[in-house]
PDB file of C-alpha atoms in Angstrom:
ATOM      1  CA  UNK P  22      -9.034   7.246  37.443  1.00 41.00           C
ATOM      2  CA  UNK P  23      -8.017   5.549  33.919  1.00 38.00           C
ATOM      3  CA  UNK P  24     -10.104   4.913  32.623  1.00 37.00           C
ATOM      4  CA  UNK P  25     -10.363   3.362  29.062  1.00 33.00           C
ATOM      5  CA  UNK P  26     -13.352   1.325  29.105  1.00 33.00           C
ATOM      6  CA  UNK P  27     -16.913   1.755  27.542  1.00 35.00           C
ATOM      7  CA  UNK P  28     -20.010   1.895  28.069  1.00 32.00           C
ATOM      8  CA  UNK P  29     -21.668   1.438  24.518  1.00 29.00           C
ATOM      9  CA  UNK P  30     -23.337  -1.341  24.830  1.00 31.00           C
ATOM     10  CA  UNK P  31     -20.717  -4.536  22.253  1.00 32.00           C
ATOM     11  CA  UNK P  32     -22.373  -6.019  19.393  1.00 27.00           C
ATOM     12  CA  UNK P  33     -22.158 -10.339  19.591  1.00 25.00           C
ATOM     13  CA  UNK P  34     -20.510 -11.758  17.233  1.00 25.00           C
ATOM     14  CA  UNK P  35     -21.401 -14.611  16.517  1.00 26.00           C
ATOM     15  CA  UNK P  36     -18.984 -17.331  13.803  1.00 25.00           C
ATOM     16  CA  UNK P  37     -18.704 -20.937  13.223  1.00 24.00           C
ATOM     17  CA  UNK P  38     -14.870 -21.569  11.408  1.00 26.00           C
ATOM     18  CA  UNK P  39     -14.390 -24.525   9.402  1.00 26.00           C
ATOM     19  CA  UNK P  40     -12.009 -26.273   6.901  1.00 24.00           C
ATOM     20  CA  UNK P  41     -12.458 -24.647   4.922  1.00 26.00           C
ATOM     21  CA  UNK P  42     -10.252 -21.414   1.197  1.00 26.00           C
ATOM     22  CA  UNK P  43     -12.662 -19.127   2.331  1.00 28.00           C
ATOM     23  CA  UNK P  44     -14.858 -17.000   4.612  1.00 33.00           C
ATOM     24  CA  UNK P  45     -18.042 -14.211   3.501  1.00 39.00           C
ATOM     25  CA  UNK P  46     -19.048 -12.183   5.881  1.00 42.00           C
ATOM     26  CA  UNK P  47     -22.206  -9.858   6.189  1.00 48.00           C
ATOM     27  CA  UNK P  48     -23.264  -6.892   8.590  1.00 83.00           C
ATOM     28  CA  UNK P  49     -26.325  -4.559   9.218  1.00 91.00           C
ATOM     29  CA  UNK P  50     -25.268  -1.202  10.641  1.00 93.00           C
ATOM     30  CA  UNK P  51     -27.774   1.238  13.019  1.00 94.00           C
ATOM     31  CA  UNK P  52     -26.918   4.452  12.738  1.00 93.00           C
ATOM     32  CA  UNK P  53     -26.905   4.956  16.321  1.00 90.00           C
ATOM     33  CA  UNK P  54     -26.153   2.894  18.980  1.00 89.00           C
ATOM     34  CA  UNK P  55     -29.295   3.577  20.597  1.00 92.00           C
ATOM     35  CA  UNK P  56     -33.120   3.780  19.424  1.00 95.00           C
ATOM     36  CA  UNK P  57     -35.637   5.913  21.150  1.00 94.00           C
ATOM     37  CA  UNK P  58     -38.847   4.850  21.612  1.00 96.00           C
ATOM     38  CA  UNK P  59     -41.354   8.638  22.719  1.00 95.00           C
ATOM     39  CA  UNK P  60     -44.577   7.908  24.538  1.00 96.00           C
ATOM     40  CA  UNK P  61     -45.783  10.753  22.999  1.00 95.00           C
ATOM     41  CA  UNK P  62     -44.907   9.413  19.434  1.00 95.00           C
ATOM     42  CA  UNK P  63     -46.803   5.589  20.502  1.00 94.00           C
ATOM     43  CA  UNK P  64     -42.957   5.543  18.575  1.00 95.00           C
ATOM     44  CA  UNK P  65     -39.674   5.095  16.924  1.00 96.00           C
ATOM     45  CA  UNK P  66     -37.753   4.531  14.641  1.00 96.00           C
ATOM     46  CA  UNK P  67     -34.276   3.870  13.084  1.00 96.00           C
ATOM     47  CA  UNK P  68     -32.367   3.764   9.496  1.00 97.00           C
ATOM     48  CA  UNK P  69     -30.420   0.215   9.624  1.00 96.00           C
ATOM     49  CA  UNK P  70     -27.803  -0.153   6.979  1.00 95.00           C
ATOM     50  CA  UNK P  71     -26.273  -3.569   4.642  1.00 95.00           C
ATOM     51  CA  UNK P  72     -22.797  -2.775   4.525  1.00 92.00           C
ATOM     52  CA  UNK P  73     -21.969  -5.706   2.341  1.00 90.00           C
ATOM     53  CA  UNK P  74     -21.975  -5.482  -1.445  1.00 89.00           C
ATOM     54  CA  UNK P  75     -24.424  -7.906  -1.929  1.00 90.00           C
ATOM     55  CA  UNK P  76     -28.503  -8.164  -0.767  1.00 92.00           C
ATOM     56  CA  UNK P  77     -29.357  -9.886   2.892  1.00 92.00           C
ATOM     57  CA  UNK P  78     -32.111 -10.713   4.953  1.00 93.00           C
ATOM     58  CA  UNK P  79     -32.532  -7.698   7.734  1.00 95.00           C
ATOM     59  CA  UNK P  80     -34.247  -9.864  10.391  1.00 96.00           C
ATOM     60  CA  UNK P  81     -35.002  -7.684  14.211  1.00 97.00           C
ATOM     61  CA  UNK P  82     -36.380  -8.945  16.882  1.00 96.00           C
ATOM     62  CA  UNK P  83     -37.417  -7.001  20.146  1.00 96.00           C
ATOM     63  CA  UNK P  84     -35.921  -8.735  22.772  1.00 94.00           C
ATOM     64  CA  UNK P  85     -37.761  -8.000  26.835  1.00 91.00           C
ATOM     65  CA  UNK P  86     -35.272  -7.613  29.615  1.00 87.00           C
ATOM     66  CA  UNK P  87     -37.776  -7.077  32.407  1.00 79.00           C
ATOM     67  CA  UNK P  88     -41.252  -9.609  32.311  1.00 70.00           C
ATOM     68  CA  UNK P  89     -43.388  -6.617  33.544  1.00 66.00           C
ATOM     69  CA  UNK P  90     -41.933  -5.518  29.680  1.00 77.00           C
ATOM     70  CA  UNK P  91     -43.721  -7.466  28.629  1.00 77.00           C
ATOM     71  CA  UNK P  92     -46.815  -5.198  28.968  1.00 82.00           C
ATOM     72  CA  UNK P  93     -45.324  -2.989  26.818  1.00 91.00           C
ATOM     73  CA  UNK P  94     -45.413  -4.211  23.549  1.00 92.00           C
ATOM     74  CA  UNK P  95     -42.927  -3.023  20.689  1.00 95.00           C
ATOM     75  CA  UNK P  96     -43.823  -3.857  16.797  1.00 95.00           C
ATOM     76  CA  UNK P  97     -41.610  -3.848  14.805  1.00 96.00           C
ATOM     77  CA  UNK P  98     -43.382  -2.726  10.407  1.00 94.00           C
ATOM     78  CA  UNK P  99     -40.500  -5.591   8.664  1.00 94.00           C
ATOM     79  CA  UNK P 100     -39.732  -7.412  10.758  1.00 96.00           C
ATOM     80  CA  UNK P 101     -37.615  -9.770   7.752  1.00 96.00           C
ATOM     81  CA  UNK P 102     -37.318  -7.001   5.315  1.00 96.00           C
ATOM     82  CA  UNK P 103     -34.933  -7.729   1.397  1.00 95.00           C
ATOM     83  CA  UNK P 104     -32.149  -4.838   1.567  1.00 95.00           C
ATOM     84  CA  UNK P 105     -30.231  -4.372  -1.550  1.00 95.00           C
ATOM     85  CA  UNK P 106     -25.713  -4.349  -0.538  1.00 93.00           C
ATOM     86  CA  UNK P 107     -25.214  -0.864  -0.280  1.00 94.00           C
ATOM     87  CA  UNK P 108     -28.350   0.353   0.330  1.00 96.00           C
ATOM     88  CA  UNK P 109     -30.323   1.195   3.829  1.00 97.00           C
ATOM     89  CA  UNK P 110     -33.363   0.288   5.509  1.00 97.00           C
ATOM     90  CA  UNK P 111     -35.395   2.561   7.226  1.00 97.00           C
ATOM     91  CA  UNK P 112     -37.451   0.428   9.867  1.00 97.00           C
ATOM     92  CA  UNK P 113     -40.500   2.088  12.317  1.00 97.00           C
ATOM     93  CA  UNK P 114     -41.249   0.893  15.894  1.00 97.00           C
ATOM     94  CA  UNK P 115     -45.156   0.282  16.947  1.00 97.00           C
ATOM     95  CA  UNK P 116     -45.662   0.995  20.711  1.00 96.00           C
ATOM     96  CA  UNK P 117     -48.377  -0.511  22.621  1.00 93.00           C
ATOM     97  CA  UNK P 118     -49.200  -0.401  26.796  1.00 92.00           C
ATOM     98  CA  UNK P 119     -51.468  -0.684  29.032  1.00 88.00           C
ATOM     99  CA  UNK P 120     -51.937   2.392  29.650  1.00 90.00           C
ATOM    100  CA  UNK P 121     -49.597   5.766  30.684  1.00 94.00           C
ATOM    101  CA  UNK P 122     -46.018   4.984  31.330  1.00 95.00           C
ATOM    102  CA  UNK P 123     -44.578   6.604  34.679  1.00 95.00           C
ATOM    103  CA  UNK P 124     -41.754   5.464  34.384  1.00 96.00           C
ATOM    104  CA  UNK P 125     -38.392   5.450  31.595  1.00 95.00           C
ATOM    105  CA  UNK P 126     -38.235   0.892  30.503  1.00 95.00           C
ATOM    106  CA  UNK P 127     -35.000  -0.575  28.645  1.00 94.00           C
ATOM    107  CA  UNK P 128     -34.739  -3.235  26.129  1.00 95.00           C
ATOM    108  CA  UNK P 129     -33.033  -4.643  23.056  1.00 95.00           C
ATOM    109  CA  UNK P 130     -33.034  -4.403  19.304  1.00 96.00           C
ATOM    110  CA  UNK P 131     -30.744  -6.664  16.870  1.00 96.00           C
ATOM    111  CA  UNK P 132     -30.050  -6.755  14.140  1.00 96.00           C
ATOM    112  CA  UNK P 133     -28.879  -9.834  12.009  1.00 94.00           C
ATOM    113  CA  UNK P 134     -27.680  -9.888   8.686  1.00 92.00           C
ATOM    114  CA  UNK P 135     -29.481 -13.453   6.964  1.00 89.00           C
ATOM    115  CA  UNK P 136     -26.887 -13.682   3.807  1.00 85.00           C
ATOM    116  CA  UNK P 137     -27.952 -15.053   0.440  1.00 74.00           C
ATOM    117  CA  UNK P 138     -26.188 -19.076   0.595  1.00 70.00           C
ATOM    118  CA  UNK P 139     -22.462 -19.064  -1.813  1.00 63.00           C
ATOM    119  CA  UNK P 140     -21.735 -20.801  -4.089  1.00 62.00           C
ATOM    120  CA  UNK P 141     -18.427 -23.496  -4.492  1.00 60.00           C
ATOM    121  CA  UNK P 142     -18.230 -25.944  -1.860  1.00 53.00           C
ATOM    122  CA  UNK P 143     -14.884 -23.775   0.659  1.00 55.00           C
ATOM    123  CA  UNK P 144     -17.489 -20.566   1.113  1.00 55.00           C
ATOM    124  CA  UNK P 145     -20.017 -20.830   4.270  1.00 52.00           C
ATOM    125  CA  UNK P 146     -21.241 -17.345   5.021  1.00 57.00           C
ATOM    126  CA  UNK P 147     -21.897 -15.763   8.629  1.00 62.00           C
ATOM    127  CA  UNK P 148     -23.490 -13.802  10.284  1.00 70.00           C
ATOM    128  CA  UNK P 149     -23.339 -10.282  11.958  1.00 79.00           C
ATOM    129  CA  UNK P 150     -25.300  -8.649  14.864  1.00 86.00           C
ATOM    130  CA  UNK P 151     -26.186  -6.001  15.557  1.00 91.00           C
ATOM    131  CA  UNK P 152     -27.016  -5.812  19.770  1.00 92.00           C
ATOM    132  CA  UNK P 153     -27.905  -2.653  21.068  1.00 93.00           C
ATOM    133  CA  UNK P 154     -30.432  -1.302  23.582  1.00 93.00           C
ATOM    134  CA  UNK P 155     -34.431   0.439  23.515  1.00 95.00           C
ATOM    135  CA  UNK P 156     -34.829   3.004  25.582  1.00 95.00           C
ATOM    136  CA  UNK P 157     -38.604   4.621  26.715  1.00 95.00           C
ATOM    137  CA  UNK P 158     -39.735   7.654  27.552  1.00 96.00           C
ATOM    138  CA  UNK P 159     -42.908   8.210  28.736  1.00 96.00           C
ATOM    139  CA  UNK P 160     -44.983  11.846  27.520  1.00 96.00           C
ATOM    140  CA  UNK P 161     -45.535  12.037  31.088  1.00 95.00           C
ATOM    141  CA  UNK P 162     -41.514  12.487  31.853  1.00 96.00           C
ATOM    142  CA  UNK P 163     -39.957  15.673  31.138  1.00 95.00           C
ATOM    143  CA  UNK P 164     -36.078  14.724  29.600  1.00 90.00           C
ATOM    144  CA  UNK P 165     -32.820  15.132  31.956  1.00 91.00           C
ATOM    145  CA  UNK P 166     -29.611  14.952  30.243  1.00 88.00           C
ATOM    146  CA  UNK P 167     -27.833  14.075  34.031  1.00 93.00           C
ATOM    147  CA  UNK P 168     -30.153  11.577  35.229  1.00 95.00           C
ATOM    148  CA  UNK P 169     -26.521  10.595  37.396  1.00 96.00           C
ATOM    149  CA  UNK P 170     -27.199  12.683  39.328  1.00 96.00           C
ATOM    150  CA  UNK P 171     -30.263  11.013  41.362  1.00 97.00           C
ATOM    151  CA  UNK P 172     -28.706   7.712  42.076  1.00 98.00           C
ATOM    152  CA  UNK P 173     -28.243   7.668  46.020  1.00 98.00           C
ATOM    153  CA  UNK P 174     -24.535   5.612  46.940  1.00 98.00           C
ATOM    154  CA  UNK P 175     -24.206   4.055  50.175  1.00 97.00           C
ATOM    155  CA  UNK P 176     -21.254   1.638  52.085  1.00 97.00           C
ATOM    156  CA  UNK P 177     -21.130  -0.694  54.819  1.00 95.00           C
ATOM    157  CA  UNK P 178     -18.584  -2.907  55.314  1.00 95.00           C
ATOM    158  CA  UNK P 179     -17.314  -4.247  52.439  1.00 96.00           C
ATOM    159  CA  UNK P 180     -20.959  -3.955  50.353  1.00 97.00           C
ATOM    160  CA  UNK P 181     -21.573  -0.689  48.527  1.00 98.00           C
ATOM    161  CA  UNK P 182     -24.338   0.185  47.260  1.00 98.00           C
ATOM    162  CA  UNK P 183     -26.208   1.644  44.244  1.00 98.00           C
ATOM    163  CA  UNK P 184     -30.869   2.989  44.418  1.00 98.00           C
ATOM    164  CA  UNK P 185     -31.734   4.732  41.247  1.00 97.00           C
ATOM    165  CA  UNK P 186     -34.651   6.459  43.190  1.00 98.00           C
ATOM    166  CA  UNK P 187     -35.742   8.204  40.175  1.00 97.00           C
ATOM    167  CA  UNK P 188     -38.711   7.271  36.871  1.00 97.00           C
ATOM    168  CA  UNK P 189     -35.021   7.147  34.707  1.00 96.00           C
ATOM    169  CA  UNK P 190     -32.509   4.477  33.641  1.00 95.00           C
ATOM    170  CA  UNK P 191     -28.703   5.781  33.765  1.00 95.00           C
ATOM    171  CA  UNK P 192     -26.157   4.420  32.077  1.00 92.00           C
ATOM    172  CA  UNK P 193     -23.382   3.986  32.701  1.00 93.00           C
ATOM    173  CA  UNK P 194     -19.383   1.888  33.564  1.00 93.00           C
ATOM    174  CA  UNK P 195     -19.270  -0.361  35.760  1.00 95.00           C
ATOM    175  CA  UNK P 196     -15.956  -0.188  37.118  1.00 96.00           C
ATOM    176  CA  UNK P 197     -16.628   2.829  40.083  1.00 97.00           C
ATOM    177  CA  UNK P 198     -13.947   4.433  42.934  1.00 97.00           C
ATOM    178  CA  UNK P 199     -14.409   5.426  46.703  1.00 97.00           C
ATOM    179  CA  UNK P 200     -12.304   8.188  47.716  1.00 97.00           C
ATOM    180  CA  UNK P 201     -10.494   9.552  49.177  1.00 97.00           C
ATOM    181  CA  UNK P 202      -8.497   6.032  48.919  1.00 96.00           C
ATOM    182  CA  UNK P 203      -9.373   5.546  45.825  1.00 96.00           C
ATOM    183  CA  UNK P 204     -11.136   1.682  47.133  1.00 96.00           C
ATOM    184  CA  UNK P 205     -11.447   0.456  43.114  1.00 96.00           C
ATOM    185  CA  UNK P 206     -15.264  -1.583  42.833  1.00 96.00           C
ATOM    186  CA  UNK P 207     -17.637  -3.546  40.525  1.00 96.00           C
ATOM    187  CA  UNK P 208     -21.010  -3.480  40.078  1.00 96.00           C
ATOM    188  CA  UNK P 209     -21.551  -5.702  37.229  1.00 91.00           C
ATOM    189  CA  UNK P 210     -24.089  -3.766  34.962  1.00 91.00           C
ATOM    190  CA  UNK P 211     -23.599  -1.134  32.952  1.00 91.00           C
ATOM    191  CA  UNK P 212     -27.120   0.375  33.358  1.00 93.00           C
ATOM    192  CA  UNK P 213     -29.544   0.807  36.418  1.00 95.00           C
ATOM    193  CA  UNK P 214     -33.769   0.444  36.049  1.00 95.00           C
ATOM    194  CA  UNK P 215     -36.126   2.999  37.360  1.00 96.00           C
ATOM    195  CA  UNK P 216     -36.173   2.194  40.921  1.00 95.00           C
ATOM    196  CA  UNK P 217     -32.860  -0.847  40.856  1.00 95.00           C
ATOM    197  CA  UNK P 218     -31.316  -1.783  43.798  1.00 97.00           C
ATOM    198  CA  UNK P 219     -27.538  -2.828  42.703  1.00 96.00           C
ATOM    199  CA  UNK P 220     -24.891  -3.733  46.331  1.00 97.00           C
ATOM    200  CA  UNK P 221     -21.093  -5.461  45.129  1.00 97.00           C
ATOM    201  CA  UNK P 222     -19.008  -6.893  47.244  1.00 96.00           C
ATOM    202  CA  UNK P 223     -14.960  -4.964  47.718  1.00 95.00           C
ATOM    203  CA  UNK P 224     -12.960  -6.684  49.014  1.00 90.00           C
ATOM    204  CA  UNK P 225     -10.940  -4.215  50.699  1.00 88.00           C
ATOM    205  CA  UNK P 226     -13.620  -2.831  51.908  1.00 94.00           C
ATOM    206  CA  UNK P 227     -15.672   0.553  52.002  1.00 95.00           C
ATOM    207  CA  UNK P 228     -14.432   1.444  55.093  1.00 95.00           C
ATOM    208  CA  UNK P 229     -12.440   5.397  55.299  1.00 95.00           C
ATOM    209  CA  UNK P 230     -14.617   6.396  52.035  1.00 96.00           C
ATOM    210  CA  UNK P 231     -16.582   8.882  51.560  1.00 96.00           C
ATOM    211  CA  UNK P 232     -17.698  10.151  48.221  1.00 97.00           C
ATOM    212  CA  UNK P 233     -18.539   7.055  44.900  1.00 97.00           C
ATOM    213  CA  UNK P 234     -16.293   8.161  41.215  1.00 97.00           C
ATOM    214  CA  UNK P 235     -17.554   6.648  38.134  1.00 96.00           C
ATOM    215  CA  UNK P 236     -18.081   7.896  34.694  1.00 94.00           C
ATOM    216  CA  UNK P 237     -22.169   8.256  32.841  1.00 94.00           C
ATOM    217  CA  UNK P 238     -22.989   7.788  30.111  1.00 88.00           C
ATOM    218  CA  UNK P 239     -25.230  10.308  27.628  1.00 83.00           C
ATOM    219  CA  UNK P 240     -28.399   9.768  25.924  1.00 76.00           C
ATOM    220  CA  UNK P 241     -26.436   8.107  22.638  1.00 71.00           C
ATOM    221  CA  UNK P 242     -24.435   5.891  26.174  1.00 69.00           C
ATOM    222  CA  UNK P 243     -21.104   8.346  24.824  1.00 74.00           C
ATOM    223  CA  UNK P 244     -18.669   8.219  27.938  1.00 71.00           C
ATOM    224  CA  UNK P 245     -19.190  11.711  29.747  1.00 84.00           C
ATOM    225  CA  UNK P 246     -16.811  13.206  32.518  1.00 90.00           C
ATOM    226  CA  UNK P 247     -16.352  11.484  35.767  1.00 94.00           C
ATOM    227  CA  UNK P 248     -18.935  12.715  38.267  1.00 96.00           C
ATOM    228  CA  UNK P 249     -18.150  11.719  42.003  1.00 97.00           C
ATOM    229  CA  UNK P 250     -21.172  11.783  44.571  1.00 97.00           C
ATOM    230  CA  UNK P 251     -21.300  11.804  48.172  1.00 97.00           C
ATOM    231  CA  UNK P 252     -21.092   8.111  49.278  1.00 97.00           C
ATOM    232  CA  UNK P 253     -23.144   8.265  52.443  1.00 96.00           C
ATOM    233  CA  UNK P 254     -21.596   4.912  54.898  1.00 90.00           C
ATOM    234  CA  UNK P 255     -23.438   2.718  57.838  1.00 80.00           C
TER     235      UNK P 255
END
């Protein structure tokens, strides 16, 4: 299977274009594509660099993906801070929970640089927002590097199902291939949460296949070698 897709979560570029003679871009760049929060440390940290040559305000916002994740509070100590041009800001994230965690959780965090007001009537500024995942790891849970091997795949008729019975968040490319007939399917998501089940319709049906091949992602979202798992049929 030839795969050119990238499992890194993309940065969101929001730009408004007007009738102007010049434009100015601002960018806050995180040092890694994933923020890991360890329960044992009650938080984590990350460096953000202002790649512009002028000072900007760095606005940091944590986003909950699920309602139950609101019980896990992740607080950035400096949600708004001035960062000089070309300088790096160290951000600290503090985690608060209602009790010990049993499974990994996934949130997102955005870093947005707000540029200074530019002089002149023929110039406009626009912001670039970096949007990356936040993986929260329980203190009592051992680290594993290949949690994708714990996924359970099944097929019936024209439906493909994948279940994650493990306590780990699994990241993978959404495109999968069933073997030996090389039947393609699309999961629609780049991650599967603990206890989550995903189903997708397969246009050509699933009959005749007994394996599923997909491309998982490492801890930091780097694409690794494809993996083939047993496909249970009903």
